[in-house]
Coordinates of C-alpha atoms in Angstrom, one line a residue:
X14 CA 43.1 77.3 109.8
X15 CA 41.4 80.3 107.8
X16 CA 39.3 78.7 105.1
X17 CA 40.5 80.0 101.7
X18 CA 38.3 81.9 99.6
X19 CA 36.8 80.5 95.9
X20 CA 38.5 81.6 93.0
X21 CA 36.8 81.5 89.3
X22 CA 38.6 78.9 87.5
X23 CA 40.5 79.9 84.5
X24 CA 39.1 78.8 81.3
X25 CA 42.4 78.6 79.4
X26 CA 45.4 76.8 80.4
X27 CA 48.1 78.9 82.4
X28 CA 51.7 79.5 81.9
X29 CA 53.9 77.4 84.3
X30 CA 54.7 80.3 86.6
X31 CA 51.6 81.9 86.8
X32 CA 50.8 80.0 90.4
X33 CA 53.5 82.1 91.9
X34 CA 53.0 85.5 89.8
X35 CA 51.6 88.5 91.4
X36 CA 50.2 91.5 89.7
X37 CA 51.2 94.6 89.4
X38 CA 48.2 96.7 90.9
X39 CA 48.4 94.8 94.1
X40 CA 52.3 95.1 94.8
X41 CA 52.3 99.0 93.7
X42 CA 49.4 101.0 94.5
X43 CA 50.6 103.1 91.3
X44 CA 49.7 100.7 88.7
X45 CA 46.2 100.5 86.7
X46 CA 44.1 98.0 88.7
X47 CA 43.5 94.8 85.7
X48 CA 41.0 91.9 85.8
X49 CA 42.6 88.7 86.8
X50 CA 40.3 85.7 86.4
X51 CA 42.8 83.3 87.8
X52 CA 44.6 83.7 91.5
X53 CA 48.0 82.5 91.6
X54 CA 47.8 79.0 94.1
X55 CA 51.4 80.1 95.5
X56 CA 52.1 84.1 95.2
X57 CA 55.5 84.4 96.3
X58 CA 57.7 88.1 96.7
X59 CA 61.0 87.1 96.4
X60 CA 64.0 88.7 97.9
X61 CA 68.0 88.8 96.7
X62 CA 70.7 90.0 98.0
X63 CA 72.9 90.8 95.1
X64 CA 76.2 90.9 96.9
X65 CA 75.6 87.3 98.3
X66 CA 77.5 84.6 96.6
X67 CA 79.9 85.7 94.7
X68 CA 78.4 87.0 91.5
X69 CA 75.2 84.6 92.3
X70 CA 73.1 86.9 93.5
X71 CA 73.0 89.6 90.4
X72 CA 72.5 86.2 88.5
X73 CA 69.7 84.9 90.5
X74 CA 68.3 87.9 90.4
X75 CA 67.8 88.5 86.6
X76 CA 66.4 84.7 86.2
X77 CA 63.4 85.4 89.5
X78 CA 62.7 88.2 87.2
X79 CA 62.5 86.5 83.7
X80 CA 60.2 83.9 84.9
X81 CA 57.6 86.0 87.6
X82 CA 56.3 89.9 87.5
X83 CA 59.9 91.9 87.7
X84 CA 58.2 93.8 90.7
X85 CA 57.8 90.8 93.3
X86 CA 61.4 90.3 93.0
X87 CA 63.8 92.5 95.0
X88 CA 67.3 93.6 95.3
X89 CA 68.2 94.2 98.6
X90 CA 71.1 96.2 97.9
X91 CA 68.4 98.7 96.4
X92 CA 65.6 98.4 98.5
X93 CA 65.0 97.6 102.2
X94 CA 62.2 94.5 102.9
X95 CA 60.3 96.8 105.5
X96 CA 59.9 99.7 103.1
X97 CA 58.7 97.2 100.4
X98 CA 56.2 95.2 103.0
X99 CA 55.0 98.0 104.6
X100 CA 54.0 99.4 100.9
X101 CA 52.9 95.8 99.9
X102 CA 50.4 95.6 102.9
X103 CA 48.9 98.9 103.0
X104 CA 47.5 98.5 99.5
X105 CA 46.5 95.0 100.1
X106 CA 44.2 96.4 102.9
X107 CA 43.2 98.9 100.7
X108 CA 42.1 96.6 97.8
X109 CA 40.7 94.3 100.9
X110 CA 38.2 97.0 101.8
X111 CA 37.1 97.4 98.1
X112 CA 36.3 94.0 97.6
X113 CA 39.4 92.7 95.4
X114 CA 39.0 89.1 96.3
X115 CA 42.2 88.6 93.8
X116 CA 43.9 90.7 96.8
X117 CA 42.7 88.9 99.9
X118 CA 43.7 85.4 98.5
X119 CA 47.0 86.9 97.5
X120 CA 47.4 88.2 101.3
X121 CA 46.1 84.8 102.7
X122 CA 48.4 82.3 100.7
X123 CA 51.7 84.8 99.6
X124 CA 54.7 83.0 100.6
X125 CA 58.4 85.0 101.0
X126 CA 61.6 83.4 99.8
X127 CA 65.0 85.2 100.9
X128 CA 68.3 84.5 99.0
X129 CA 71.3 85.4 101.0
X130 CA 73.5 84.4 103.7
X131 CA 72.1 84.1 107.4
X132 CA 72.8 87.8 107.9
X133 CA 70.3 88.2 104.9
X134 CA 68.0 85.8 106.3
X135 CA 67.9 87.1 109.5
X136 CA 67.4 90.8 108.5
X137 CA 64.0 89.9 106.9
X138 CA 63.5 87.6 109.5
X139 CA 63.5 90.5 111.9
X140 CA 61.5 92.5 109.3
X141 CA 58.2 90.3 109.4
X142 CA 58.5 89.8 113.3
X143 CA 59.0 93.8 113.7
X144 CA 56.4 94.7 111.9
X145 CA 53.4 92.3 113.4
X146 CA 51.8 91.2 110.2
X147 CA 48.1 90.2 111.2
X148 CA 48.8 87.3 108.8
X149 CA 52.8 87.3 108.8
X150 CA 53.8 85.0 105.7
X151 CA 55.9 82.1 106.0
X152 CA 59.7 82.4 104.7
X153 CA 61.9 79.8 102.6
X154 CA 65.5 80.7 102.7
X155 CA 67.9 80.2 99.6
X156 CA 71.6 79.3 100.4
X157 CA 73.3 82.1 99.1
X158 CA 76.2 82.7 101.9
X159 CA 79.2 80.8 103.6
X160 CA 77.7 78.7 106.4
X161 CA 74.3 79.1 105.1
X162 CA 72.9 77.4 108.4
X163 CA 69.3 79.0 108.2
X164 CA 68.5 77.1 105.1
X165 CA 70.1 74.2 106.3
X166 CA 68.3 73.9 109.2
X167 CA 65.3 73.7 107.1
X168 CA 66.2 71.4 104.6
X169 CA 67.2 73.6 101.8
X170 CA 70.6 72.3 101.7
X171 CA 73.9 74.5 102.5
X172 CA 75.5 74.5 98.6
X173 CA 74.8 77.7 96.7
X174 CA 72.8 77.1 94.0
X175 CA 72.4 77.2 90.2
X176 CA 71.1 80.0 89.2
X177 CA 69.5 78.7 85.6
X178 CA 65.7 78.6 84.7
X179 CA 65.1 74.9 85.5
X180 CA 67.0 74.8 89.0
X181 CA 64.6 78.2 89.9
X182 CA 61.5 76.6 88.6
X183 CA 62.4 73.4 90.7
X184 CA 63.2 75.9 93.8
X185 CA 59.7 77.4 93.5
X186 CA 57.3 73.9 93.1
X187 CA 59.4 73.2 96.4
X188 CA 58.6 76.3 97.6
X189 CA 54.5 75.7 96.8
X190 CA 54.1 72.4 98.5
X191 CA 57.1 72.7 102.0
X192 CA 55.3 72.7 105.3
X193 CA 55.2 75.1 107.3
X194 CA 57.4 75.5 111.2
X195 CA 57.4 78.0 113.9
X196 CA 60.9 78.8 115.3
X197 CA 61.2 80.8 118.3
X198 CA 62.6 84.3 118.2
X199 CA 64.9 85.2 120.8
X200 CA 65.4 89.4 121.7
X201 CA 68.7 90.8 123.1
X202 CA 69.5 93.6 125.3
X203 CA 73.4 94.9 124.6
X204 CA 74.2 97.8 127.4
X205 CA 77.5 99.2 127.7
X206 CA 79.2 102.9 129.1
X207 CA 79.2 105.2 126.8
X208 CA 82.5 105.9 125.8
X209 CA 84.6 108.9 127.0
X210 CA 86.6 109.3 124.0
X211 CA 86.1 108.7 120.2
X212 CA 83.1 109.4 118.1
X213 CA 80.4 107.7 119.0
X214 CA 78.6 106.4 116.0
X215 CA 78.8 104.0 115.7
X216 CA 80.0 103.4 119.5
X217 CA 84.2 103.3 119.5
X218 CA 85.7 100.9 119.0
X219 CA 82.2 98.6 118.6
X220 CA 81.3 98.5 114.3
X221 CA 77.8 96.7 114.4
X222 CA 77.6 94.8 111.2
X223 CA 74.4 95.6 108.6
X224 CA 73.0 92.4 109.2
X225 CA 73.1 93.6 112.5
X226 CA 70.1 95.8 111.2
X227 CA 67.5 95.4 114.6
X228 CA 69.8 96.3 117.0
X229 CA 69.0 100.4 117.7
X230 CA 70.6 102.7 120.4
X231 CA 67.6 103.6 122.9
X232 CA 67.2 107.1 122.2
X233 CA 67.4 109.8 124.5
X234 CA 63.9 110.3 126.0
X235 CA 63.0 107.2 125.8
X236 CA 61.9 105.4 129.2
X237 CA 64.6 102.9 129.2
X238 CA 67.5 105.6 128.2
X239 CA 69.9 105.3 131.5
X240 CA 72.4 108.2 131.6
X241 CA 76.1 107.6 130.6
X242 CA 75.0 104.3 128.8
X243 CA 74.2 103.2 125.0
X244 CA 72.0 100.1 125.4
X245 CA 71.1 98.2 122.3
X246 CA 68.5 96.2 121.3
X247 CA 67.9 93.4 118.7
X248 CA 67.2 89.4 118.1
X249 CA 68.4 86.2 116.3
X250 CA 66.8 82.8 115.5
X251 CA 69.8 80.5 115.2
X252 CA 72.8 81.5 117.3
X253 CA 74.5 84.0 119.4
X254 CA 78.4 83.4 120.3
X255 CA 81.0 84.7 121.7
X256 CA 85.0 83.8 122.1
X257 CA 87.0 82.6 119.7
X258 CA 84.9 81.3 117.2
X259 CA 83.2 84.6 116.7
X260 CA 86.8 85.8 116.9
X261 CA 88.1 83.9 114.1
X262 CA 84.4 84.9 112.2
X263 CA 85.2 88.6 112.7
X264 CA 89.0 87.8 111.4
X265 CA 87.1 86.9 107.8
X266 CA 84.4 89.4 107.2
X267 CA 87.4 91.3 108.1
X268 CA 89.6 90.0 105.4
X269 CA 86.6 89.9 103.0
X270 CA 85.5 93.7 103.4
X271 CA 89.2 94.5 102.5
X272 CA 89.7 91.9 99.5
X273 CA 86.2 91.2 98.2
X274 CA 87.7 89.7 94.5
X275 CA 89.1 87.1 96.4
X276 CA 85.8 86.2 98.3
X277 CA 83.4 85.0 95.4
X278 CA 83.4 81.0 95.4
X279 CA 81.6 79.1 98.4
X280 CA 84.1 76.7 98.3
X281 CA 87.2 79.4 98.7
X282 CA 85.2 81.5 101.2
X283 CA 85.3 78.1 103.1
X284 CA 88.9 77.4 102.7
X285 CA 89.9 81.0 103.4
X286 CA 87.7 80.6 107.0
X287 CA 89.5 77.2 107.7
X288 CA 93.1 79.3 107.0
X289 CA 92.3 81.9 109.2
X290 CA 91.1 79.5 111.8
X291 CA 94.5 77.5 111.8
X292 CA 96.3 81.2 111.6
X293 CA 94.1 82.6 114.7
X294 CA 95.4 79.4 116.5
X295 CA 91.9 77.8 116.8
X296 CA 93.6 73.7 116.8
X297 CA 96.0 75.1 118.8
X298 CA 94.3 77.3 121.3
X299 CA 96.5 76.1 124.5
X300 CA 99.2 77.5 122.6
X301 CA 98.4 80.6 121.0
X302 CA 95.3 81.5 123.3
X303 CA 96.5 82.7 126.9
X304 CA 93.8 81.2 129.5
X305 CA 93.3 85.0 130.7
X306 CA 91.0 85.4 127.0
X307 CA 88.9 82.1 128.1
X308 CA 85.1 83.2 128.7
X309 CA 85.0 82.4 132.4
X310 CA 88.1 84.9 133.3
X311 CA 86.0 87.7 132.3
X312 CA 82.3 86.8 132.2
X313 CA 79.7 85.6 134.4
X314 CA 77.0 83.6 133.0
X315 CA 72.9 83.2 134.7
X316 CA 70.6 81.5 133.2
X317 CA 66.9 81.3 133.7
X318 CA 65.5 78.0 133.1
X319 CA 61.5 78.7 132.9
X320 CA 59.6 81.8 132.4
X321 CA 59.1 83.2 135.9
X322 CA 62.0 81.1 137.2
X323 CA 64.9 82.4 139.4
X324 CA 68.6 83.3 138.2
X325 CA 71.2 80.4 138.6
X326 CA 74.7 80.8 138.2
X327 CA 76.9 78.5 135.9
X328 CA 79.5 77.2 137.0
X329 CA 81.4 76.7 133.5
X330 CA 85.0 75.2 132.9
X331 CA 88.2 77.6 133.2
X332 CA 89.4 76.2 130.1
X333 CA 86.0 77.1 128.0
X334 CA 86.9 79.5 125.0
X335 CA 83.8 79.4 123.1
X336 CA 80.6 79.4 124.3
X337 CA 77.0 79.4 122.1
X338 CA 73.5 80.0 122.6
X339 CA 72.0 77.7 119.8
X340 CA 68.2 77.2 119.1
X341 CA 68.3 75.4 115.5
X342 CA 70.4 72.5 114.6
X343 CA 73.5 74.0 112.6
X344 CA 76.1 76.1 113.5
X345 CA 79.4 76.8 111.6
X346 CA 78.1 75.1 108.2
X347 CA 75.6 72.4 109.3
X348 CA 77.3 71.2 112.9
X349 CA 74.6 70.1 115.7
X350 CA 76.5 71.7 118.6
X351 CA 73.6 70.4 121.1
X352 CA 73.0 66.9 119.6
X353 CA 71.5 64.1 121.0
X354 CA 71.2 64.6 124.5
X355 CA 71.1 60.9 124.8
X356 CA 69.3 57.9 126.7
X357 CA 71.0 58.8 130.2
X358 CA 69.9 62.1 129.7
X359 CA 66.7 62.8 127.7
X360 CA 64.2 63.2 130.6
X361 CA 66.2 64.2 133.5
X362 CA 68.6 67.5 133.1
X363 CA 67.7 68.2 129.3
X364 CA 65.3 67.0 126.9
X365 CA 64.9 67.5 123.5
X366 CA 65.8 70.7 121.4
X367 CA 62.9 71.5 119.8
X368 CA 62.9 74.9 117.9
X369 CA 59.8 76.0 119.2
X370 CA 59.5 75.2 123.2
X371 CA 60.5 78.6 124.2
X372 CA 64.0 77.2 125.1
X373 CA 67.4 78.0 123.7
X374 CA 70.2 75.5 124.1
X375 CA 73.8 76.7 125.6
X376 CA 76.8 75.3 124.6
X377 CA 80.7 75.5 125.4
X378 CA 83.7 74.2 123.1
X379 CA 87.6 74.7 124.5
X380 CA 88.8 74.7 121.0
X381 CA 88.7 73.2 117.4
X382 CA 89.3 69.7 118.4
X383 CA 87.0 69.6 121.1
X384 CA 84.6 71.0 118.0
X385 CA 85.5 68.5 115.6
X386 CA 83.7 65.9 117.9
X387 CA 80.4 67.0 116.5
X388 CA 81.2 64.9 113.6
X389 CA 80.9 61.8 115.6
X390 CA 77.6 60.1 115.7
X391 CA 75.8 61.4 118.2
X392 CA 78.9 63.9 119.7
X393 CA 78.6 67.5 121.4
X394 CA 80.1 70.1 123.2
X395 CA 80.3 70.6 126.5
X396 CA 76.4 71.1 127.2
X397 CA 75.9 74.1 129.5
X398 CA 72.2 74.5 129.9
X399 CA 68.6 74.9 128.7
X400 CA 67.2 78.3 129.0
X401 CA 64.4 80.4 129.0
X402 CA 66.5 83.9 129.6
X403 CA 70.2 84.0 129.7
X404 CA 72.6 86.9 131.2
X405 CA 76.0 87.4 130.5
X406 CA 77.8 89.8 132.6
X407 CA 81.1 91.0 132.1
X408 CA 84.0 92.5 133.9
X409 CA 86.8 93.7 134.3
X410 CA 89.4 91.8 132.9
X411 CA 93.5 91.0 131.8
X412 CA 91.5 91.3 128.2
X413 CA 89.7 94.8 126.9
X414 CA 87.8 93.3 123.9
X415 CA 85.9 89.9 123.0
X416 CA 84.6 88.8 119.8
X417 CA 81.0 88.1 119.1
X418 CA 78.7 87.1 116.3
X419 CA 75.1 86.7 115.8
X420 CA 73.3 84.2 112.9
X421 CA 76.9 84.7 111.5
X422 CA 77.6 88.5 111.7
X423 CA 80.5 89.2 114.1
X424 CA 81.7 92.2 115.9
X425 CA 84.6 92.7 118.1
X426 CA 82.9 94.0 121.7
X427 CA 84.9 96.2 124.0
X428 CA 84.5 94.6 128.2
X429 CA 84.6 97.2 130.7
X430 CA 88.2 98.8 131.6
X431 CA 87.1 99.6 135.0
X432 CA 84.8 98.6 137.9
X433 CA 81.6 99.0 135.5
X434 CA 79.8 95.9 134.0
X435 CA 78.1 95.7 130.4
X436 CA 75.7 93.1 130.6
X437 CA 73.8 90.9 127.8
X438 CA 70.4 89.4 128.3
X439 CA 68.8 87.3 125.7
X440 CA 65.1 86.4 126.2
X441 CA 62.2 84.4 124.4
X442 CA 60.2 86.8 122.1
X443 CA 57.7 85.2 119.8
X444 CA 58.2 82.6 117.0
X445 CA 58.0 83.4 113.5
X446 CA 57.0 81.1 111.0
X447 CA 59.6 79.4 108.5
X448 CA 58.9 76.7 105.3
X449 CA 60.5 73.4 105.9
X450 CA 61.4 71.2 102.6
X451 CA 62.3 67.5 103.3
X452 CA 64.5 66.2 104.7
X453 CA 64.3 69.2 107.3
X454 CA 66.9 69.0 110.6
X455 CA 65.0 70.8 112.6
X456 CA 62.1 69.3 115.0
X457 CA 59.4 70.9 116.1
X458 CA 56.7 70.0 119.3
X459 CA 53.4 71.0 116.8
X460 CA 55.0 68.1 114.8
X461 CA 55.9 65.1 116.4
X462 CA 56.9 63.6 112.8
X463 CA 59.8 66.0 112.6
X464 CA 61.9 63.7 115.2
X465 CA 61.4 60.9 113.5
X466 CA 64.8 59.7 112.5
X467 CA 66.2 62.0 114.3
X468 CA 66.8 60.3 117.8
X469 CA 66.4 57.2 118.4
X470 CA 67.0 56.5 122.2
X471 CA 66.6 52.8 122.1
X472 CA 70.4 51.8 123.0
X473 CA 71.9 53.2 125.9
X474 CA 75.6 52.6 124.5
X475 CA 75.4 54.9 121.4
X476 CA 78.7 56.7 121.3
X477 CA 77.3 59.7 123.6
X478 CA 80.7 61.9 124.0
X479 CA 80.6 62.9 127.8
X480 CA 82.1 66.2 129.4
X481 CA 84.5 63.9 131.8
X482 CA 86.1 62.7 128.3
X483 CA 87.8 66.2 127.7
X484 CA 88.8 66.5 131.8
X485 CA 92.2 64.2 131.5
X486 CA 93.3 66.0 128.5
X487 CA 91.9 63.0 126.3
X488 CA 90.5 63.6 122.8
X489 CA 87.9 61.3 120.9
X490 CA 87.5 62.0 117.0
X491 CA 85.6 61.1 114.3
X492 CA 84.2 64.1 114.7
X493 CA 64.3 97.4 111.0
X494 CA 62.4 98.5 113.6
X495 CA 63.9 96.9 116.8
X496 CA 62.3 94.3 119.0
X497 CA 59.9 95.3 121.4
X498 CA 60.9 94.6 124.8
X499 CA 59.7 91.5 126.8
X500 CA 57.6 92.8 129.3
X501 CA 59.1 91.2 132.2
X502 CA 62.6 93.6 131.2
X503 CA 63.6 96.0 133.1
X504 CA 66.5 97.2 131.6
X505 CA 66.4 100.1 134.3
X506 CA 67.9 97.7 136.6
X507 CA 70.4 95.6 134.5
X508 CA 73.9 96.7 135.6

């Protein structure tokens, strides 16, 4: 750990915020450099997306800025976070190599916070990772969306919050003393034919949402670019899915984009995503969902359980709809997909789900009531695998779209109408480093503390919801710049 530097202690007594303010002169190399004889114990930039949350956002934004320096508060829907750190750092160095000490301490203790949904969360997520920050700062996320599952996951609840003076000074001492987690990141290769017909930005008939911000066409020249294909590149921290779910996730940004008035309370937004999910047939999927759309009809699925490992083949249920690639504990609002891999398991085929062992945890659901079982102590989907690397490649098919989403953005994918194959490879890339308040969900293996509580393999007859339950038909209730790419891709040779 990088010993901190000495500050000169300030002779008179501080305003309450002025631990977390930054000045002007080091977030703008434009303004007059001042003397500051007191550095801030918890400098924090703070970013807001104003559309989030109804009218929250706007609000949130105008309190951040009455209690800390107007400048170290952003509006996203003004200004992109790359733009901002990449200005931020370059006069940091700057003041660095003139001696501000002010600066250096600022650079070695500043802390981010990100209000927003997970799309929001993720986008500056991706920022700090693309931009390989020789001291990357760690992030707290504020739950400012519908699922909010990044914040969640970290212990900083899943209800929107207030947006008064009290509740943000409460946010920040939070903020100043949370511990901090690496999560791994996980990079993802998307290559398709080009289209023959249609325009092809973005690609017909696929609209890649804006939180969808890393994912970049390879450009032609490039050493990867492969003739007659658009190949896509990008990452995620908490989830990629695909089927139904996604499809029924596409079905309310959908609604949402066209009636936005009608989307501005947490609580409707929720209510609206459970109507469409009993319109889209979700709870009734055997009915309303022919077999032909389920994921193994059209897709094959590889995994690669350790780095330098071989490709195996999954053999996954005909009847499987859904299927998601999960490396933090809270999907759809707060639900452990993975859970407790239990005493007759934990050691043998899987083991734990930390958030930072390189692994990502793949899961499969045949519909809403096999979903609701993750309300049961202790329940699950249909646990697919532990992975390392994981390929999808589809087919030809009855169907010529799916739906897919990623940390809570969906799209609606075309699948290949002839004898081509548009493949999907997701692969560890790095870890980036998140702040955890108490009680956090997530557990992590540089802190065996964090599974305290959380598993507790002591009695073999815990109600540990099996696979073979769901064979018989039974049901049990209760219920920026884009990544780099790994260097063991070649995405030459994925076909």
């Amino acid at each position: 750990m990088e010993e901190e530097i000495e500050t000169p202690r300030d002779p008179k007594p501080c305003g309450p915020l002025e631990e977390y303010r930054i000045p002007d002169y080091v977030l703008r190399p434009d303004a007059q450099q001042v003397l500051v004889d007191h550095a801030p114990q918890c400098p924090v930039l703070v970013f807001i997306n104003s559309k989030s949350g109804g009218q929250l956002g706007s609000s949130l934004i105008k309190t951040y800025r009455e209690l800390l320096n107007e400048a170290q508060v952003i509006d996203l829907s003004e200004e992109a976070p790359d733009k901002v750190l990449q200005r931020l750092y370059v006069n940091v160095e700057r003041l660095k190599m003139e001696g501000d000490i002010l600066a250096v301490q600022i650079w070695r203790t500043m802390r981010l916070i990100v209000a927003g949904g997970d799309g929001t969360a993720s986008w500056l997520l991706g920022v700090v990772s693309d931009l390989k920050l020789s001291h990357p700062p760690p992030i707290a996320t504020v739950p400012l969306g519908t699922g909010n599952n990044l914040p969640f996951s970290f212990g900083w609840g899943k209800k929107n919050p207030s947006t008064d003076q009290e509740a943000v000074k409460l946010f920040l001492g939070l903020v100043k003393h949370a511990k901090e987690i690496k999560i791994d990141s996980w990079h993802l290769i998307l290559r398709m034919r080009a289209p023959k017909e249609g325009p092809c930005e973005p690609i017909a008939p696929l609209e890649l949402p804006h939180s969808l911000h890393a994912f970049h066409r390879v450009s032609s020249g490039d050493s990867h670019d492969v003739e007659g294909y658009h190949t896509f590149r990008g990452g995620f921290w908490n989830y990629f899915s695909m089927g139904m779910d996604a499809e029924i996730s596409y079905a309310f940004h959908t609604e949402r984009k066209r009636n936005p008035d009608k989307f501005k309370n947490q609580l409707t937004n929720q209510g609206q995503y459970a109507k469409l999910g009993l319109k889209q047939g979700w709870f009734c999927a055997s009915l309303s969902h022919p077999s032909s759309r389920n994921i193994p009809h059209f897709a094959k699925v590889k995994v690669m359980k350790k780095p330098g490992g071989h490709w195996e083949e999954l053999q996954i249920h005909h009847s499987i709809r859904s299927i998601v690639c999960v490396n933090l504990p809270s999907f759809s609002g707060g639900l452990n997909p993975w859970g407790d891999p239990g005493a007759r398991r934990i050691n043998t085929e899987f083991t734990l789900p930390y958030v930072d062992d390189g692994l990502i945890e793949v899961v499969g659901f045949r519909d809403a009531w096999h979903g609701l079982v993750l309300l049961a102590p202790n329940g699950h989907g249909h646990r697919l695998a532990q992975a390392h690397r994981i390929r999808f490649e589809f087919h030809k098919g009855v169907v010529d779209h799916t739906f897919m989403r990623v940390d809570g953005e969906p799209w609606k994918q075309p699948l290949p109408k002839d004898d081509d194959t548009i493949v999907i490879e997701i692969s560890h890339q790095g870890q980036v480093t998140m702040l955890a308040n108490e009680p956090c969900k997530s557990m992590s293996l540089s802190d065996p503390l964090s599974s305290h509580g959380h598993n507790d393999h002591s009695d073999e007859h815990k109600n540990d919801v099996d696979d073979e339950e769901w064979e018989d038909g039974r049901r049990k209730f209760g219920a920026a710049e884009t990544f780099k790419l790994p260097d063991e891709i070649d995405i030459a040779h994925l076909s």
